[in-house]
C-alpha positions as a printed Julia matrix, in Angstrom:
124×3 Matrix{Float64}:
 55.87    2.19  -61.81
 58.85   -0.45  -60.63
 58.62   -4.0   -62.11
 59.1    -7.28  -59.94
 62.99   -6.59  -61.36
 63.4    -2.93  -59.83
 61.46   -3.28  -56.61
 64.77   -3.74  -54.54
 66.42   -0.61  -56.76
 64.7     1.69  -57.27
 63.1     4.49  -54.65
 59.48    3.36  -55.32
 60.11   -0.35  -55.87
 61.75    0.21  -51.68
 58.74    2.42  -50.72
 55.92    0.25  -51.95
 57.54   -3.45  -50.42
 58.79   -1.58  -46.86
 55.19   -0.44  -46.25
 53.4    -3.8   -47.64
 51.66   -5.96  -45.36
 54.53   -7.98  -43.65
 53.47  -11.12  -45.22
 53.93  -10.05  -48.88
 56.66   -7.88  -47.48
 58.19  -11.37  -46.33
 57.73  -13.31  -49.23
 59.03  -10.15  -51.57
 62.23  -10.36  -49.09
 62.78  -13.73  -49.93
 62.09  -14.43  -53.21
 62.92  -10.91  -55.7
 66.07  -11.82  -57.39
 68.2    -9.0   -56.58
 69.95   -8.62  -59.56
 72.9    -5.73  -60.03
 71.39   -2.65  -62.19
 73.4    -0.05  -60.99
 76.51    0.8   -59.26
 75.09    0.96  -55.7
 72.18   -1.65  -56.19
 71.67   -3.7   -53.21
 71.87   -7.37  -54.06
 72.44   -8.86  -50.13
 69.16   -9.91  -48.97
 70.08   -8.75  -45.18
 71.41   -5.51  -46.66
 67.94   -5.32  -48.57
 66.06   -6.24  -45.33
 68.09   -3.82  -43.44
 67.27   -0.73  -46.34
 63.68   -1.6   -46.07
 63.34   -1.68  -42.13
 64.82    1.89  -42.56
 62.26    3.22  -44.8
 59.75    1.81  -43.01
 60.82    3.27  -40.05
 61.33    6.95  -41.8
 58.0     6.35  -43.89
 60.12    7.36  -47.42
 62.88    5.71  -49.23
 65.78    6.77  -51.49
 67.75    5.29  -54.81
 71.21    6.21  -54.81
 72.44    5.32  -58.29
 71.23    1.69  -57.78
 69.24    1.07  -60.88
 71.11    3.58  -63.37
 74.09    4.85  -63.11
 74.13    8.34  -62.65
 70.12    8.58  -61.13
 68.85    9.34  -57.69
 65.38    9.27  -56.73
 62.87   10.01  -53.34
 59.69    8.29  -52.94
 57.1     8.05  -50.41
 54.18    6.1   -50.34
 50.72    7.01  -50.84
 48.92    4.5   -48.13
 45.09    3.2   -48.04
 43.04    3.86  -44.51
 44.71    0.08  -43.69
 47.99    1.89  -44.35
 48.71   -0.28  -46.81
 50.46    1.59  -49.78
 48.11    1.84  -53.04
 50.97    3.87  -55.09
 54.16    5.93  -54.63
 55.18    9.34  -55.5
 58.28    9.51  -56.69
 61.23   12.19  -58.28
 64.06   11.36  -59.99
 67.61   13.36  -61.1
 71.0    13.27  -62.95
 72.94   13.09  -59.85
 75.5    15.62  -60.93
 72.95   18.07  -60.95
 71.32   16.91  -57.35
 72.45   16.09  -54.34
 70.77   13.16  -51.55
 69.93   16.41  -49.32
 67.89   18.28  -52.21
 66.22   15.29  -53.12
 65.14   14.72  -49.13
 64.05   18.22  -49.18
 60.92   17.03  -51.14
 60.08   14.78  -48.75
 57.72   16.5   -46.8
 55.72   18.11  -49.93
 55.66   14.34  -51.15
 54.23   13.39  -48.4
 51.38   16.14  -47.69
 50.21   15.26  -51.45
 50.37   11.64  -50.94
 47.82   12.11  -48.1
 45.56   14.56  -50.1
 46.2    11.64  -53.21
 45.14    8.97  -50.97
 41.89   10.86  -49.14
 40.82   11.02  -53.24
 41.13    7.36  -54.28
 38.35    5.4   -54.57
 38.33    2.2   -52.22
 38.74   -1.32  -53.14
């Protein structure tokens, strides 16, 4: 699971804070320090805003060598009956070995488990 340091880097970290409730999705946007981790880490907060309006959008978010070099990672979200996210399902690869279009291809078997996950969780 992402620490307060990965959320804007890593495919997760994106996933979970896109799909928050907008008020702790504001207050995320504004205060995470987005510190550099990897090559491609996103460390403009409009550039962060703008990547997490797209996964939102998309309902899934991807880490293109932005908190190690060398990594890519999918994630989707596994959302409560509020659809607020309660976890994130995630897969990660040396990205000499995958490409952004293999890892996508996951995507919809992410997503089918994440509902089946999320049926199966107990409520708050």
């Amino acid at each position: 699971m992402p620490t307060v340091h990965t959320l804007h880097c890593t495919a997760q970290g994106k996933v979970l804070v896109s799909m928050a409730p907008q008020t702790i999705r504001e207050d995320l946007l504004s205060s995470l320090e987005l510190t550099a981790k990897g090559p491609n880490c996103i460390t403009d907060r409009q550039l962060f805003r703008a990547a997490l309006d797209e996964v939102r959008t998309r309902g899934w978010a991807l880490a293109d060598q932005e908190h190690e070099a060398g990594i890519r990672a999918v994630a989707v979200p596994v959302l409560g009956p509020d659809g607020v996210p309660l976890a994130a399902i995630s897969t990660a690869a040396p990205a000499y070995r995958t490409s952004i279009e293999h890892l996508i291809e996951y995507v919809p078997v992410f997503t089918a488990a994440g509902r089946r996950i999320a049926v199966r969780m107990p409520s708050r």
